[in-house]
Amino acid sequence: MSETVVVGMSGGVDSSAAALILKRQGYNVIGLYMLNWEEQDARGACSAENDYADVQRVCSALDIPYYSVNFAKQYNERVFSYFLEEYRAGRTPNPDVLCNREIKFGPFRDYALSMGADFVATGHYCKIEHTGGRHRLLKAADAGKDQTYFLNQVRESQLENVLFPLADLPKSEVRKLAEEYGLSTAAKKDSTGICFIGERNFRKFLQNYLPAQSGKILTLDGEEVGTHIGLMYYTIGQRKGLDLGGRSGEEGRWFAVKKDLKNNILYVSHGDESPLYSKACKVSGLNWIGFDPAASFDCTAKFRYRQAEQSVKVNLKDGCAFVEFGTPQRAVTEGQYAVFYDSVACLGGGVIEEVYY
């Protein structure tokens, strides 16, 4: 009797291809769709029904059973409430990271195993190694699609019995595979936006939950140059959406460089990006995956998803990591994640608490 694997089906091409690959490998495959966001009114376009219809079409084409499960309550309590708290505190959270630990590899994994699954699988681009009772999260073959950054907070224990079928495939091959099999999701656009909430006007969406308070925009030398619509709508290093024209006779862009939450002031710089560069940061909420760190060690790190790995020195003290950058880093942002790597694996990561300039 073949082993059973439950695949997290999103209605996208990646999870569709993951299910196809596992079926070809001889597993007994079951598709499971998660509904994690229930629209309260008509203010935003809800794509859940369309996504589930795609899941139905794909599973029917693969001749595998499929089910849906509602984790909207858990998502609201474990992810969305944190998302709002961080914005209220003037920080810039990354809900996709928390979503993996608190939903996909939490309640979803538990539910899948309760269905009798031997394994749980997703369409993430990464590899996994299960040896000697330990679980290591390895980088995907396609470096441009590697998603280990978003999995840095998943606990090692949550990776037991997990499979990543897309580990060795580039995105182009995934689409080709889905197209060759005639899956309806083969050419479907990749999902973007807030995890499980999707694409929408971010400012309007946030205004539904948090009151915005306008305030002054100042340069670092105290010159008032404009008015912001609420500090939560801006992130460090942001260039677009500041609504500041060029200075008379000067060229160059404006950059958001600092937030003063107490006085509700957004600080900006014109042309000069040097205030964006920092030399170190403090990281809390550390999570290590298949790795037992020394008190001090060298590795590489990423401070945002679309970034090349950077050389760093990590010093652990009082449950936090003090991360010294090999070269100054641009726009390291409180509330985002510092994710640590060696040559082949994601070692783990944590939340950026403080940035040192």
Coordinates of C-alpha atoms in Angstrom, one line a residue:
M1 CA 0.0 0.0 0.0
S2 CA 1.5 3.4 -1.0
E3 CA 2.1 6.1 1.5
T4 CA -0.4 9.0 1.8
V5 CA 0.7 12.6 1.3
V6 CA -1.6 15.6 1.8
V7 CA -0.7 18.5 -0.4
G8 CA -1.5 22.1 0.5
M9 CA -3.4 23.2 -2.6
S10 CA -3.6 27.0 -3.1
G11 CA -5.1 27.1 -6.6
G12 CA -1.7 28.1 -8.1
V13 CA 0.7 26.4 -10.4
D14 CA 3.3 25.5 -7.8
S15 CA 1.0 23.4 -5.6
S16 CA -0.6 21.9 -8.7
A17 CA 2.7 20.7 -9.9
A18 CA 3.7 19.4 -6.5
A19 CA 0.6 17.2 -6.4
L20 CA 1.3 16.0 -10.0
I21 CA 5.0 15.1 -9.1
L22 CA 4.0 13.2 -6.0
K23 CA 1.3 11.2 -7.8
R24 CA 3.9 10.3 -10.5
Q25 CA 6.2 9.1 -7.7
G26 CA 3.5 6.7 -6.5
Y27 CA 2.1 8.4 -3.5
N28 CA -1.6 8.3 -2.6
V29 CA -2.2 12.1 -3.0
I30 CA -4.9 14.1 -1.3
G31 CA -5.5 17.8 -2.0
L32 CA -6.4 20.1 0.8
Y33 CA -7.3 23.8 0.3
M34 CA -7.1 26.3 3.2
L35 CA -9.6 29.2 3.5
N36 CA -7.8 31.6 5.8
W37 CA -9.4 34.9 5.0
E38 CA -13.1 35.6 5.0
E39 CA -14.0 39.0 3.5
Q40 CA -16.3 40.9 5.9
D41 CA -17.7 43.2 3.2
A42 CA -17.4 44.2 -0.4
R43 CA -14.4 46.5 0.0
G44 CA -12.0 44.1 -1.6
A45 CA -12.0 41.4 -4.3
C46 CA -12.1 38.0 -2.7
S47 CA -10.3 35.4 -4.9
A48 CA -11.0 32.4 -2.6
E49 CA -13.8 31.0 -4.6
N50 CA -11.8 31.3 -7.9
D51 CA -8.8 29.6 -6.2
Y52 CA -10.9 26.7 -4.9
A53 CA -12.4 26.3 -8.3
D54 CA -8.9 25.9 -9.7
V55 CA -8.1 23.4 -7.0
Q56 CA -11.2 21.4 -8.0
R57 CA -10.2 21.4 -11.6
V58 CA -6.6 20.4 -11.0
C59 CA -7.5 17.6 -8.5
S60 CA -10.1 16.3 -11.0
A61 CA -7.5 16.3 -13.8
L62 CA -5.1 14.4 -11.5
D63 CA -7.9 12.1 -10.3
I64 CA -7.2 12.7 -6.6
P65 CA -9.6 13.5 -3.8
Y66 CA -9.7 17.1 -2.5
Y67 CA -11.1 18.8 0.6
S68 CA -11.2 22.3 2.1
V69 CA -10.6 23.4 5.6
N70 CA -11.3 26.8 7.3
F71 CA -8.6 28.3 9.4
A72 CA -9.8 31.9 9.3
K73 CA -10.1 32.1 13.1
Q74 CA -6.6 30.9 13.6
Y75 CA -5.3 33.2 10.9
N76 CA -7.0 36.2 12.5
E77 CA -5.7 35.4 16.0
R78 CA -2.2 34.2 15.1
V79 CA -1.2 36.2 12.1
F80 CA -3.5 39.2 11.3
S81 CA -3.6 40.5 14.9
Y82 CA 0.2 40.5 15.0
F83 CA 0.3 42.2 11.6
L84 CA -1.9 45.1 12.9
E85 CA 0.0 45.3 16.2
E86 CA 3.3 45.8 14.3
Y87 CA 1.9 48.5 12.1
R88 CA 0.4 50.2 15.1
A89 CA 3.9 50.2 16.6
G90 CA 5.4 51.9 13.5
R91 CA 7.2 48.7 12.3
T92 CA 7.0 46.9 9.0
P93 CA 5.9 43.2 9.5
N94 CA 6.2 40.3 7.1
P95 CA 3.0 38.2 7.6
D96 CA 4.1 35.6 5.1
V97 CA 6.8 34.4 7.5
L98 CA 4.5 34.1 10.4
C99 CA 1.8 32.5 8.2
N100 CA 4.1 29.6 7.5
R101 CA 4.7 28.8 11.2
E102 CA 1.3 29.6 12.6
I103 CA -0.9 28.2 9.8
K104 CA 0.7 26.1 7.0
F105 CA 3.0 24.1 9.3
G106 CA 0.8 24.5 12.3
P107 CA -3.0 23.8 12.2
F108 CA -2.8 22.8 8.5
R109 CA 0.0 20.2 9.1
D110 CA -1.8 18.9 12.2
Y111 CA -5.1 18.6 10.3
A112 CA -3.4 16.8 7.4
L113 CA -1.8 14.3 9.8
S114 CA -5.2 13.7 11.5
M115 CA -6.5 12.7 8.1
G116 CA -4.1 9.8 8.2
A117 CA -1.3 11.4 6.1
D118 CA 2.2 9.9 6.3
F119 CA 3.6 13.2 4.8
V120 CA 2.5 16.8 4.2
A121 CA 3.7 18.6 1.1
T122 CA 3.6 22.2 -0.2
G123 CA 4.7 24.0 -3.4
H124 CA 7.5 25.9 -1.7
Y125 CA 10.8 26.2 -3.5
C126 CA 13.2 24.7 -1.1
K127 CA 14.8 21.4 -0.1
I128 CA 14.6 19.4 3.1
E129 CA 16.9 16.9 4.7
H130 CA 15.7 14.4 7.3
T131 CA 18.6 12.7 9.0
G132 CA 19.2 11.3 12.5
G133 CA 16.0 12.8 13.9
R134 CA 17.0 16.3 12.7
H135 CA 15.5 18.3 9.9
R136 CA 17.4 20.8 7.9
L137 CA 16.0 23.4 5.5
L138 CA 18.1 23.6 2.4
K139 CA 18.2 26.1 -0.4
A140 CA 16.3 25.4 -3.6
A141 CA 18.0 24.5 -6.8
D142 CA 16.5 27.6 -8.4
A143 CA 18.2 30.4 -6.4
G144 CA 15.9 33.0 -7.9
K145 CA 12.8 31.3 -6.5
D146 CA 14.3 30.0 -3.2
Q147 CA 11.7 30.5 -0.5
T148 CA 13.6 29.5 2.6
Y149 CA 13.5 33.2 3.7
F150 CA 9.8 32.8 4.3
L151 CA 10.2 29.6 6.3
N152 CA 12.8 30.9 8.7
Q153 CA 10.4 30.8 11.7
V154 CA 9.1 27.3 11.1
R155 CA 10.1 25.2 14.1
E156 CA 12.4 22.3 13.3
S157 CA 9.8 19.9 14.8
Q158 CA 7.2 21.2 12.3
L159 CA 9.3 20.0 9.4
E160 CA 9.0 16.4 10.3
N161 CA 7.1 14.4 7.7
V162 CA 7.3 17.3 5.3
L163 CA 8.1 17.0 1.6
F164 CA 9.0 19.8 -0.9
P165 CA 8.5 18.3 -4.4
L166 CA 9.7 21.4 -6.2
A167 CA 13.2 21.3 -4.6
D168 CA 15.2 20.7 -7.8
L169 CA 13.0 22.4 -10.4
P170 CA 13.2 25.9 -11.8
K171 CA 9.9 27.8 -12.2
S172 CA 10.0 27.4 -16.0
E173 CA 10.0 23.6 -15.7
V174 CA 7.2 23.7 -13.2
R175 CA 5.0 25.6 -15.6
K176 CA 6.1 23.4 -18.5
L177 CA 5.2 20.3 -16.4
A178 CA 1.7 21.6 -15.6
E179 CA 1.2 22.6 -19.2
E180 CA 2.2 19.2 -20.6
Y181 CA -0.3 17.6 -18.3
G182 CA -3.0 20.0 -19.2
L183 CA -3.5 21.5 -15.8
S184 CA -5.7 24.7 -15.8
T185 CA -3.2 26.6 -13.5
A186 CA -0.2 26.2 -15.9
A187 CA -0.3 29.9 -17.0
K188 CA -1.9 31.3 -13.9
K189 CA -0.2 34.4 -12.5
D190 CA 1.8 34.0 -9.3
S191 CA -0.1 35.3 -6.3
T192 CA 1.3 38.5 -4.6
G193 CA 0.1 40.8 -1.8
I194 CA -0.6 40.0 1.8
C195 CA -0.5 36.3 2.7
F196 CA -3.9 34.8 2.1
I197 CA -5.5 38.2 1.8
G198 CA -4.1 38.9 -1.7
E199 CA -3.7 42.0 -3.8
R200 CA -5.5 45.2 -3.0
N201 CA -5.0 48.9 -2.3
F202 CA -2.9 48.5 0.8
R203 CA -3.5 51.9 2.2
K204 CA -7.3 51.6 1.9
F205 CA -7.2 48.1 3.3
L206 CA -5.2 49.2 6.4
Q207 CA -7.5 52.1 7.0
N208 CA -10.3 49.7 7.6
Y209 CA -8.5 48.5 10.8
L210 CA -6.1 51.2 11.9
P211 CA -6.9 55.0 12.2
A212 CA -4.3 57.0 10.3
Q213 CA -2.8 60.2 11.8
S214 CA -1.2 62.6 9.5
G215 CA 2.0 64.5 10.5
K216 CA 5.0 66.4 9.4
I217 CA 7.7 65.2 7.0
L218 CA 11.1 66.7 8.0
T219 CA 14.6 66.4 6.6
L220 CA 17.3 65.2 9.0
D221 CA 18.3 68.8 9.6
G222 CA 14.8 69.7 10.6
E223 CA 13.4 71.4 7.5
E224 CA 9.7 70.7 7.0
V225 CA 9.1 69.5 3.4
G226 CA 5.6 68.0 3.5
T227 CA 2.9 66.1 5.3
H228 CA 2.6 62.3 5.7
I229 CA -0.8 60.5 5.9
G230 CA 0.2 58.1 8.7
L231 CA 3.6 56.6 9.6
M232 CA 2.3 53.0 9.2
Y233 CA 2.0 53.6 5.4
Y234 CA 5.8 54.2 5.0
T235 CA 8.8 51.9 5.2
I236 CA 12.5 52.7 5.5
G237 CA 14.1 53.2 2.1
Q238 CA 10.7 53.9 0.4
R239 CA 10.9 56.2 -2.6
K240 CA 7.5 56.1 -4.2
G241 CA 4.4 57.5 -2.6
L242 CA 6.1 60.3 -0.6
D243 CA 4.5 62.9 -2.8
L244 CA 7.4 65.3 -2.5
G245 CA 8.6 67.1 -5.6
G246 CA 12.2 67.8 -6.4
R247 CA 13.9 70.8 -4.8
S248 CA 14.3 73.8 -7.0
G249 CA 17.4 73.4 -9.2
E250 CA 18.2 70.0 -7.7
E251 CA 17.9 66.5 -9.0
G252 CA 17.5 63.3 -7.0
R253 CA 14.9 61.3 -5.2
W254 CA 13.5 61.5 -1.7
F255 CA 13.9 58.6 0.6
A256 CA 12.2 57.7 3.9
V257 CA 15.0 57.3 6.4
K258 CA 13.5 57.3 9.9
K259 CA 10.2 57.3 11.8
D260 CA 9.7 59.2 15.0
L261 CA 6.6 57.4 16.4
K262 CA 6.4 59.5 19.6
N263 CA 6.2 62.8 17.7
N264 CA 4.6 61.4 14.6
I265 CA 7.3 62.6 12.3
L266 CA 8.6 61.0 9.1
Y267 CA 12.2 61.9 8.3
V268 CA 13.4 61.9 4.7
S269 CA 16.6 62.5 2.7
H270 CA 16.9 64.1 -0.7
G271 CA 19.4 62.5 -3.1
D272 CA 21.8 61.3 -0.3
E273 CA 21.2 57.7 0.6
S274 CA 23.9 57.4 3.2
P275 CA 21.5 57.8 6.1
L276 CA 19.9 54.5 5.0
Y277 CA 23.1 52.5 5.6
S278 CA 23.6 50.7 8.9
K279 CA 26.4 48.6 10.4
A280 CA 24.6 46.2 12.7
C281 CA 21.2 45.1 14.1
K282 CA 19.7 43.4 17.1
V283 CA 17.5 40.3 16.3
S284 CA 15.0 38.7 18.7
G285 CA 12.6 35.8 18.5
L286 CA 15.4 33.5 17.2
N287 CA 14.5 30.2 15.6
W288 CA 17.1 27.7 14.6
I289 CA 16.5 24.9 12.1
G290 CA 18.7 21.8 12.3
F291 CA 21.5 24.0 13.6
D292 CA 23.0 24.4 17.1
P293 CA 24.7 27.8 17.1
A294 CA 27.9 28.7 19.0
A295 CA 27.9 31.9 21.1
S296 CA 29.6 33.6 18.2
F297 CA 29.8 32.5 14.6
D298 CA 30.2 33.8 11.0
C299 CA 27.6 33.1 8.3
T300 CA 25.6 35.0 5.7
A301 CA 22.3 36.7 6.1
K302 CA 19.4 38.3 4.2
F303 CA 17.4 41.2 5.6
R304 CA 14.7 41.1 2.9
Y305 CA 13.6 38.4 0.5
R306 CA 15.0 39.9 -2.8
Q307 CA 18.5 40.3 -1.6
A308 CA 21.8 38.5 -2.1
E309 CA 23.2 36.9 1.0
Q310 CA 25.5 39.2 3.0
S311 CA 28.5 38.3 5.2
V312 CA 27.8 38.8 8.9
K313 CA 29.2 38.0 12.3
V314 CA 26.6 36.8 14.8
N315 CA 27.0 37.2 18.6
L316 CA 24.3 35.6 20.8
K317 CA 23.5 37.1 24.2
D318 CA 20.4 37.1 26.4
G319 CA 18.3 35.3 23.8
C320 CA 19.0 37.8 21.1
A321 CA 21.5 38.0 18.2
F322 CA 23.7 41.0 17.6
V323 CA 24.5 40.9 13.9
E324 CA 27.5 42.8 12.6
F325 CA 27.5 43.5 8.9
G326 CA 30.6 42.8 6.8
T327 CA 29.7 45.8 4.7
P328 CA 27.1 48.5 5.5
Q329 CA 23.5 47.5 4.6
R330 CA 20.8 49.6 3.0
A331 CA 17.4 50.0 4.6
V332 CA 17.5 47.3 7.2
T333 CA 14.0 47.7 8.7
E334 CA 12.6 47.0 12.2
G335 CA 9.9 44.4 12.1
Q336 CA 11.3 42.5 9.1
Y337 CA 13.4 39.3 9.4
A338 CA 17.1 38.6 9.5
V339 CA 17.6 35.2 8.0
F340 CA 20.8 33.3 8.5
Y341 CA 22.5 30.9 6.0
D342 CA 25.5 28.7 5.4
S343 CA 26.5 27.5 1.9
V344 CA 23.6 25.1 1.5
A345 CA 21.1 25.6 4.3
C346 CA 18.8 28.2 6.0
L347 CA 20.0 28.1 9.6
G348 CA 17.0 30.1 10.9
G349 CA 16.3 33.7 11.7
G350 CA 14.5 36.3 13.9
V351 CA 12.8 39.7 14.0
I352 CA 14.9 42.8 13.5
E353 CA 14.4 44.8 16.8
E354 CA 16.9 47.6 16.5
V355 CA 19.2 48.9 13.8
Y356 CA 22.6 50.5 14.5
Y357 CA 24.0 53.2 12.3

